[in-house]
Each structure stands twice: as structure tokens, then as C-alpha cells.
Amino acid sequence: MKKEFRLPDVGEGLTEADIVSWHVKPGDTVTINQIIVDIETAKAVVELPSPFAGTVTALLVEAGQTVDVGTPIIAIDVPSAAGAEPEPASPEKPPAAEKPTAKAPDARQPVLVGYGVKPGSTSRRPRKKPPTRPASYPATPSAPPASGPFPPAGSFPAGIKLPPGIPAPPAQPSAPDGGRPAGSAGRPPGAGRGLAKPPVRRLARDLGVDLGGLTGSGPGGSVTREDVARAADEARTRSVPAQDAPDDQPHAVAGLSQGAAAEERIPVRGVRKHTAAAMVASAFTAPHVTEFLQVDVTETMAAVRRARDLPEFSGVKVSPLLFVAKALLVAVRRHPMINSSWDESAQEIVVKRTVNLGIAVAAERGLLVPNVKGAEALPLAGLAQAIDELAATARAGKSTPADLAGGTITITNVGVFGVDAGTPILMPGEAAILAFGQVRDLPWVVDGELAVRKVTTLSLSFDHRIVDGELGSAVLRDVGSMLEDPIRMLAWS
């Protein structure tokens, strides 16, 4: 019996996901809960197990495609006597009910590791109807648009038949020679005039080629990619001056004529798509304010070196970021309002009693911000281990939705990129984010004398609806004071 596995909602309310890679191929034998595919949701790569035991008959979606929840992604031939969950007691469905277009769902799928299958719990977005073929041909530039739903007669290629009951549009009057568009001289009316497939139109738009001035060499006089590329090369050739350019000043246009692409288009998917939406929503929802503070962290750097020699930190990465994180946690305890969010619908400020500390990680797939749950209750060694494990998991692309959800305040370490400071954008639903810049040797006044000290810059962005200037300044000042003298962390904890 052929079974189709539909893309499930893996528990984070997603509506679509990207197929990253398949672990099986047609002809392979699979068992229940065997990992068959990796999908990328809004911010995490998730492994999906098979709900059936049987033989793979077809992969219905290729790797790299974006599919909606509920879309069939793989077909598996399940033996009737296999250990699959029995069908509910009901009359046997006719064969037509097993087609993907049937409204009735298949038998209940078994509960899988990591998520539950909920047939029919999601709804598909209505698909846009493609335009009818005649209406997709634009009118020629030399004539105004014809009245009614039909394009001018010259827009229809020779030999095409109109649907029954639709009268032929009136013939377009010929324009005088002076009214013809550039490039149309000597061309029969209606020959390949703007007739091209969408990818060809997109290529022409990218290269600045006017389809109305081309004579197509494709079927029915349609314009092909080769016609567009040839027209672009001719335009570049005409743009090169007749005189030879000096040898030490090659023309950029000449370089393009050798086949080099003028630009590259990258589809926005997965992590990049989610990050873009989140940053835009945050930037245009929460009024951001950013304050900066230069701090002498010489004592903190000495504390980092001493901590690395302690047995409690054996096998754990100890960096200045650990002490910045601990200082922020202490500051949150002293100023709880900084660890809050704005509830627009209820018109309330929600103060979080637990600190889920987000750590921004630059992973291969984009920016990920996993968070340490209950970070305020961890000792320094436990906090170091939690940050180390979360960062390693994120860089490997294995962060789970649970790792990425529920953050309350965030740290971003821009210093690892050689940057002194920045104006970080708030994570949606949070009131503050702290940027930690690079540590540099700088001249600093100590006890009235000039000395070379380890100096960094802290940048605190906050939501001005929740955090006013006094509170934001107090939090930033407290973090800076604890990094100047780590003993204050003990005194204020």
C-alpha cells in the first residue's frame, strides 16, 4: 500500500520549511522513526523520522525547495502485513480517496520521535491563479493599450487559436515609419514582439534589454535567453569607444563582455528569511536607544587567565564573554525591568523573573541566538559550560527550536570580528541587547598617571517604551563597573 508522508508542523507553528537534504533514495528500505530528511525551519535544522516502515517509491520534493506544511514530500510502499499501525475500522475507501487531491485525510499516522502528526490541522494558502496566456503578452510600445480585456492583434503569434466564443480583436493600425520604436524597423508586425517566458523576461530586465526591440528566434517568434544575451553583448560593444583605451585603463564594460556576471541573485530562505523579518519587525516596532561605555577590563582579563587554571573550568572554554554574561545577569538582578517585554495587545509590561540569556552566534546558515534557560541560577562554571555547548551546537546547525525560543535578554560579541562597538537591534520580544566590543591596548589614566590598559566598549540597545534613559544608563554603568573590578560581582550577587 502506497503511503505519502506530509510535511508536519514540528511544534513551533511553522507554515513552511526548506528541504535541506534527503537521507534516503527511491528503492531504500526504511523503518519507523528512521531519519529520512533534514528540513530547515525558521531558524533550526530539524531531522524528520519516517512514520512508516516500507520501501521508498519516490521523493516528491527535491532538496532546496520550500514547501508548505501538509505537502506530501515522500511516498513509501508499506506492506499490508507490516508493523504499521492498523487502519481504523471503517469501510474500505475507494482508490480515488488515496489521491493527493482528496479532501479526506489518510489513516492516522503514528506519533513520531520529537513531534506529533496532526493531519488536517493546517490549512494551505490559496494559490494565485496564473494569468491567461493572451493577457500575458504586453501591448507594443508604439500603440496605446487596446480597450477591453484583449491585447492588440499584433501581440498574438501567428497560428494561435482563440478560445471559442471570444471574438478576434480588431487589427492594430499600422504606425507611420516615424512612430516605430527603436529596433523595430524592417521587422514584420507582431514578430516576437515582447513574447518571452518569465525567466527570459527577468534576464532581460536584469541586463537592461528591451524585449520590444528584439526579433525572437524561438518557437512562434518568442524571445529566448540566447536572443537576450546576444542583444546585451551588442549593446556593450556599441558602448565601447571607437578609440583604443590605454593599456593601464581597461574598460569595465569590456570585462563584462567576456561572460562575467554583473550581479548574483541569492534566494532568501530559512535563517536569512526569518532573521530579516524579525529585524525589520523589531526595528520598526520598538523605539531603539543605544548607549556606549568604554571600560578598563584589565582586571577582568587577569581573572579570565586565573579561571582557566582552576579545576572547575577544566575542559570548558573560558573567555571574557563569560564574565560579561555574568555581569549582565547580576545587573538584571539589580534592575529587573531590563528583563521584560512589551505586550501591545494587553498594553502591559511583562517583567520576566527568569533570565533566558541569549548568545548571538554567527553560524554557517546565518545568525542564530540560542539562549541559556535559567541562566541567573547557574554558577560561573555552569554558565561557561552552557554557553560553550549552545554555541557549538548552533555553529554545527543543530540548534533545536527549544534552544532558540523564549529568550529574555541577549549578548552579541562583535569583538570577535575586530569591531569596537555597534548599535545592535533588539531581538523581538526583548527589552535590551548588550554588544561586547574587542579588547584593545589603549592609553588610560590610572591614579592620575597615563598607562596602557586593556579597554573595551560596551553598547546597550534598549526599548525606550520600557526602559528610560536612567534605567538603561544604570544597567550599562553596573556592567562596566563589574568588568573594571570583578570583585563587585561577588559583592552585588
XYZ file of C-alpha atoms in Angstrom:
493
model
C 0.000 0.000 0.000
C 1.401 3.370 -1.019
C 1.603 5.967 1.759
C 2.540 9.618 1.421
C 4.275 11.437 4.276
C 3.186 15.062 4.524
C 5.421 17.798 5.937
C 4.345 18.131 9.593
C 4.329 21.050 11.971
C 7.292 20.167 14.184
C 5.905 22.077 17.143
C 6.790 25.736 16.513
C 3.766 26.814 14.488
C 5.621 26.939 11.184
C 3.789 27.261 7.882
C 6.620 26.236 5.560
C 10.112 24.737 5.587
C 13.053 24.148 3.243
C 14.138 20.638 2.302
C 17.863 20.605 3.141
C 18.914 17.041 2.312
C 17.492 13.549 1.919
C 18.962 10.573 3.774
C 17.150 8.044 1.590
C 16.506 7.457 -2.118
C 13.898 5.534 -4.117
C 14.327 1.818 -3.532
C 15.682 2.147 0.012
C 14.024 0.254 2.847
C 13.101 2.380 5.862
C 11.808 1.641 9.341
C 9.552 3.634 11.645
C 11.421 6.548 13.280
C 14.389 6.218 10.904
C 15.712 9.684 9.970
C 14.839 10.275 6.330
C 15.202 14.036 5.709
C 16.631 17.248 7.157
C 14.407 20.339 6.939
C 15.227 23.943 7.790
C 12.509 25.835 9.580
C 12.579 29.483 10.559
C 15.834 29.146 12.465
C 16.695 25.481 13.029
C 17.597 22.400 11.022
C 15.317 19.548 12.126
C 15.620 15.838 11.375
C 12.348 14.170 10.399
C 11.836 10.448 11.077
C 9.752 8.149 8.924
C 6.203 7.433 10.109
C 6.071 4.236 8.057
C 8.090 1.061 7.545
C 8.477 0.024 3.934
C 10.209 0.821 0.662
C 10.724 4.345 -0.647
C 8.998 4.669 -4.012
C 9.516 8.382 -4.722
C 10.901 11.606 -3.297
C 8.112 14.062 -4.071
C 10.129 17.202 -3.254
C 13.723 17.901 -4.242
C 16.375 19.218 -1.862
C 16.464 23.020 -1.843
C 12.734 23.503 -2.349
C 10.453 25.385 0.052
C 7.210 23.544 0.797
C 4.134 24.302 2.889
C 3.126 22.280 5.918
C 0.845 19.466 4.786
C 2.537 18.986 1.418
C 3.415 15.340 0.561
C 7.212 15.044 0.490
C 7.874 11.293 0.162
C 5.979 8.181 -0.954
C 6.589 4.860 0.808
C 5.248 1.431 -0.187
C 4.036 -0.090 3.091
C 3.391 -3.853 3.059
C -0.140 -4.619 4.250
C 1.197 -7.107 6.806
C 3.956 -4.754 8.057
C 4.080 -3.435 11.596
C 2.385 -0.195 10.665
C -0.466 0.993 12.816
C -3.748 -0.640 11.696
C -6.361 1.354 9.859
C -9.446 2.496 11.792
C -12.484 0.233 11.473
C -14.340 1.666 8.534
C -15.406 0.606 5.049
C -12.544 0.454 2.631
C -12.060 3.719 0.817
C -12.238 3.754 -2.973
C -8.923 4.242 -4.790
C -9.842 7.838 -5.618
C -9.748 8.720 -1.918
C -5.993 7.987 -1.823
C -5.170 10.633 -4.373
C -3.474 13.794 -3.035
C -6.440 15.863 -4.204
C -8.907 14.039 -1.954
C -10.241 16.027 0.978
C -10.432 13.081 3.382
C -7.106 12.541 5.226
C -5.279 9.215 5.298
C -5.360 6.980 8.333
C -3.884 8.448 11.489
C -0.099 8.498 11.388
C 1.799 7.099 14.364
C 3.316 9.561 16.818
C 6.972 10.126 15.924
C 10.030 10.971 17.924
C 10.134 14.719 18.606
C 6.724 15.730 17.246
C 3.184 14.583 16.734
C 1.465 14.357 13.363
C -1.750 16.328 13.135
C -3.454 15.619 9.787
C -5.774 18.369 8.706
C -4.627 20.775 11.420
C -3.025 23.106 8.927
C -4.513 24.981 6.018
C -2.879 25.707 2.726
C -2.609 29.237 1.461
C -4.722 29.799 -1.668
C -2.604 29.709 -4.773
C -2.618 32.608 -7.149
C -4.211 31.826 -10.488
C -1.757 32.334 -13.356
C -2.798 34.862 -15.952
C -4.307 33.552 -19.142
C -1.895 33.197 -21.992
C -3.217 36.024 -24.208
C -3.280 38.544 -21.334
C 0.363 37.838 -20.519
C 1.526 39.470 -23.748
C 2.004 43.207 -23.283
C 0.919 45.753 -25.812
C 3.633 47.140 -28.077
C 5.297 50.397 -27.029
C 4.225 52.066 -30.277
C 0.493 51.810 -29.611
C -1.714 52.594 -26.610
C -3.301 49.644 -24.787
C -6.367 48.333 -26.534
C -9.656 48.784 -24.768
C -11.225 45.715 -23.230
C -9.541 42.570 -21.925
C -7.649 41.782 -25.144
C -4.181 42.929 -26.209
C -3.636 44.293 -29.710
C -3.820 41.823 -32.534
C -0.100 42.130 -33.184
C 0.555 40.645 -29.762
C -0.778 37.212 -30.799
C 1.753 34.981 -32.572
C 0.778 33.543 -35.902
C -1.207 30.315 -35.745
C -2.572 30.691 -32.217
C -6.268 29.893 -31.828
C -8.528 31.953 -29.618
C -10.914 30.146 -27.225
C -14.437 29.503 -28.535
C -16.801 32.398 -28.163
C -14.057 35.050 -27.962
C -14.101 37.419 -30.952
C -10.847 38.247 -32.635
C -9.550 41.661 -31.567
C -9.528 44.407 -34.162
C -6.403 44.713 -36.243
C -3.961 47.301 -34.996
C -3.495 50.221 -37.383
C -0.009 50.450 -38.714
C 2.061 53.290 -37.383
C 3.969 55.581 -39.685
C 7.672 54.938 -40.048
C 8.476 57.801 -37.765
C 6.368 56.308 -34.973
C 8.074 52.920 -34.841
C 10.063 52.135 -31.734
C 13.812 51.846 -32.000
C 14.909 48.475 -33.278
C 11.567 47.630 -34.991
C 12.463 48.786 -38.482
C 12.407 46.053 -41.086
C 10.560 43.678 -38.767
C 7.168 42.255 -39.626
C 4.402 43.385 -37.271
C 3.819 41.040 -34.342
C 7.015 39.019 -34.892
C 8.389 38.138 -31.421
C 7.239 41.460 -30.082
C 7.837 41.003 -26.315
C 6.842 37.304 -26.415
C 9.048 35.559 -23.832
C 8.870 33.244 -20.855
C 9.115 34.747 -17.338
C 12.779 33.660 -16.786
C 13.722 35.308 -20.069
C 11.850 38.485 -19.099
C 13.667 38.538 -15.787
C 17.037 38.113 -17.527
C 16.182 40.940 -19.925
C 15.210 43.212 -17.042
C 18.458 42.416 -15.204
C 20.581 43.127 -18.296
C 18.615 46.229 -19.334
C 17.411 44.760 -22.639
C 14.133 45.967 -24.175
C 12.213 42.905 -25.365
C 10.107 45.083 -27.644
C 13.118 45.710 -29.854
C 14.109 42.071 -30.343
C 13.212 39.564 -33.038
C 12.770 36.219 -31.332
C 14.364 33.069 -32.686
C 12.299 30.675 -30.563
C 9.058 28.834 -31.348
C 6.373 31.143 -32.621
C 8.810 34.039 -32.711
C 9.362 34.002 -28.934
C 12.473 35.586 -27.484
C 15.000 33.148 -25.970
C 17.779 33.599 -23.418
C 20.293 33.491 -26.274
C 18.494 36.385 -28.011
C 18.664 38.466 -24.813
C 22.339 37.642 -24.186
C 23.203 38.491 -27.798
C 21.393 41.828 -27.559
C 23.181 42.651 -24.300
C 26.587 41.853 -25.842
C 25.815 44.047 -28.837
C 24.776 46.905 -26.548
C 28.008 46.617 -24.581
C 30.037 46.513 -27.768
C 28.356 49.694 -29.011
C 29.065 51.403 -25.683
C 32.859 50.889 -26.013
C 34.548 53.963 -27.568
C 35.973 53.506 -31.031
C 39.467 54.573 -29.992
C 41.621 52.118 -28.109
C 41.803 52.628 -24.360
C 45.191 52.857 -22.667
C 46.591 49.519 -21.601
C 46.623 50.530 -17.951
C 42.901 51.540 -18.005
C 40.844 48.592 -19.228
C 37.172 49.277 -19.701
C 34.842 47.643 -17.172
C 32.349 47.040 -19.999
C 34.908 45.057 -21.946
C 35.359 42.794 -18.962
C 31.621 42.125 -18.844
C 31.565 41.124 -22.496
C 33.779 38.158 -21.677
C 30.890 36.470 -19.852
C 31.360 37.791 -16.315
C 28.058 38.158 -14.462
C 27.102 41.692 -13.499
C 25.306 40.546 -10.345
C 24.249 37.485 -8.386
C 20.783 36.777 -7.023
C 20.506 34.655 -3.881
C 17.114 33.287 -2.788
C 16.099 34.437 0.694
C 15.211 31.315 2.655
C 15.448 29.683 6.047
C 17.527 31.509 8.630
C 18.138 34.565 6.446
C 14.430 34.949 5.727
C 13.450 34.647 9.393
C 16.234 36.969 10.578
C 15.282 39.625 8.033
C 11.622 39.529 9.072
C 12.482 39.608 12.778
C 14.927 42.511 12.462
C 12.526 44.590 10.370
C 9.688 43.933 12.818
C 11.877 44.861 15.788
C 13.403 47.961 14.222
C 10.021 49.402 13.207
C 8.122 48.355 16.343
C 10.367 49.115 19.312
C 11.917 52.590 19.561
C 15.614 51.804 19.905
C 18.091 53.759 22.002
C 21.782 52.793 22.166
C 24.284 53.950 24.786
C 28.045 53.363 24.788
C 30.588 52.977 27.568
C 34.356 52.474 27.376
C 35.629 50.230 30.147
C 39.047 49.319 31.517
C 38.853 45.487 31.650
C 42.430 44.820 32.679
C 41.321 43.124 35.916
C 38.714 41.058 34.094
C 41.323 39.775 31.618
C 43.514 38.757 34.580
C 40.530 36.959 36.130
C 39.963 35.078 32.867
C 43.537 33.807 32.920
C 43.235 32.685 36.556
C 39.908 30.938 35.935
C 41.390 28.857 33.112
C 43.785 27.277 35.627
C 41.028 26.236 38.061
C 39.905 22.574 38.035
C 36.230 23.661 37.958
C 36.785 25.051 34.440
C 38.713 22.044 33.117
C 37.594 21.204 29.593
C 35.446 24.340 29.332
C 36.216 27.408 27.241
C 36.738 30.444 29.464
C 36.645 33.783 27.639
C 35.938 37.421 28.537
C 32.396 36.847 27.227
C 31.737 34.632 30.256
C 32.439 37.496 32.666
C 30.370 39.910 30.551
C 27.458 37.466 30.717
C 27.791 37.086 34.485
C 27.967 40.858 34.940
C 24.795 41.309 32.879
C 22.980 38.676 34.932
C 23.914 40.484 38.146
C 22.769 43.785 36.628
C 19.425 42.196 35.712
C 19.010 41.116 39.321
C 19.619 44.699 40.442
C 17.346 46.169 37.731
C 14.606 43.598 36.891
C 12.775 45.918 34.467
C 15.559 45.449 31.902
C 14.494 41.782 31.603
C 10.979 42.431 30.325
C 8.834 42.687 27.219
C 6.038 44.873 25.851
C 2.576 43.323 25.450
C 0.919 45.511 22.837
C -2.488 43.823 22.894
C -2.829 43.990 26.689
C -0.964 47.300 26.994
C 1.206 45.816 29.748
C 4.905 45.453 30.534
C 5.735 41.828 31.306
C 8.672 41.527 33.727
C 10.363 38.116 33.446
C 11.514 36.599 36.736
C 13.698 34.038 34.935
C 16.589 35.117 32.728
C 16.939 33.170 29.476
C 20.234 34.647 28.302
C 20.581 34.758 24.512
C 24.042 34.429 22.941
C 24.258 35.582 19.315
C 26.183 33.066 17.191
C 27.356 33.567 13.603
C 26.623 30.116 12.132
C 27.127 28.950 8.559
C 23.399 29.290 7.832
C 23.164 32.768 9.340
C 22.606 34.443 12.684
C 21.328 32.167 15.451
C 20.529 33.241 19.007
C 20.170 30.222 21.300
C 19.574 31.041 24.939
C 20.645 29.613 28.283
C 17.488 28.788 30.221
C 17.515 29.974 33.834
C 20.972 31.488 33.460
C 20.649 33.541 36.640
C 20.713 30.356 38.767
C 23.897 28.873 37.250
C 27.314 29.124 38.911
C 30.113 30.617 36.839
C 31.441 27.203 35.747
C 27.947 26.007 34.819
C 27.306 29.186 32.843
C 30.582 28.703 30.966
C 29.669 25.142 30.041
C 26.141 26.104 28.942
C 27.394 28.935 26.698
C 30.082 26.687 25.206
C 27.623 23.883 24.402
C 24.962 26.173 22.950
C 27.457 27.979 20.715
C 28.963 24.708 19.431
C 25.507 23.298 18.682
C 24.479 26.460 16.845
C 27.632 26.555 14.712
C 27.007 22.931 13.744
C 23.482 23.875 12.657
C 21.903 21.530 15.212
C 20.078 24.032 17.418
C 16.552 22.912 18.223
C 13.503 25.191 18.233
C 13.517 24.958 22.037
C 17.101 26.267 22.132
C 16.097 29.315 20.112
C 12.761 30.157 21.758
C 11.972 32.077 24.925
C 14.958 34.445 25.162
C 14.565 37.420 27.533
C 17.816 39.397 27.060
C 20.753 38.965 24.663
C 24.512 39.467 24.340
C 26.255 39.822 20.986
C 30.047 39.602 20.866
C 31.057 41.869 17.986
C 34.616 41.993 19.284
C 35.429 38.629 17.691
C 35.106 40.378 14.311
C 37.583 43.106 15.265
C 34.846 45.689 15.871
C 34.868 48.186 18.731
C 31.135 48.890 19.003
C 27.812 48.795 17.243
C 24.111 49.557 17.560
C 22.566 46.088 17.906
C 18.895 45.568 17.068
C 16.692 44.059 19.748
C 15.503 40.506 19.461
C 11.696 40.546 19.087
C 10.012 40.352 22.484
C 13.058 41.565 24.429
C 13.815 44.928 26.010
C 17.624 45.032 25.800
C 20.669 43.668 23.992
C 24.306 44.203 25.001
C 27.137 44.350 22.457
C 30.653 43.486 23.654
C 33.443 45.045 21.536
C 37.026 43.955 21.009
C 39.546 44.306 23.834
C 42.449 46.543 22.843
C 45.545 48.040 24.419
C 44.826 51.750 24.833
C 46.275 54.646 26.864
C 44.285 55.063 30.080
C 44.612 57.314 33.105
C 45.147 55.263 36.278
C 45.640 57.057 39.605
C 46.498 60.282 37.787
C 49.115 58.665 35.551
C 48.969 57.511 31.950
C 49.214 53.750 31.456
C 48.494 51.147 28.769
C 45.398 49.187 29.762
C 43.019 46.586 28.298
C 39.991 48.564 27.127
C 36.695 47.561 25.532
C 33.478 49.328 24.510
C 30.043 48.185 25.663
C 26.920 49.108 23.652
C 23.483 48.686 25.192
C 20.389 48.994 22.978
C 17.031 49.070 24.729
C 13.327 49.524 24.046
C 12.549 53.096 25.063
C 8.890 52.217 25.693
C 10.040 50.120 28.668
C 13.498 51.388 29.571
C 14.084 55.080 30.065
C 17.490 56.728 29.933
C 18.072 56.475 33.670
C 17.443 52.734 33.838
C 19.443 51.995 30.670
C 22.369 54.049 31.939
C 22.260 52.349 35.347
C 22.387 48.870 33.788
C 25.261 49.800 31.480
C 27.157 51.504 34.283
C 26.762 48.475 36.578
C 28.038 46.063 33.916
C 31.017 48.320 33.277
C 31.803 48.638 36.998
C 31.810 44.861 37.454
C 34.139 44.397 34.488
C 36.510 47.047 35.863
C 36.559 45.280 39.226
C 35.237 41.655 39.118
C 35.039 41.634 42.947
C 31.888 43.724 42.590
C 30.191 40.682 41.007
C 30.606 38.905 44.339
C 29.524 41.920 46.360
C 26.370 42.507 44.277
C 25.378 38.863 43.720
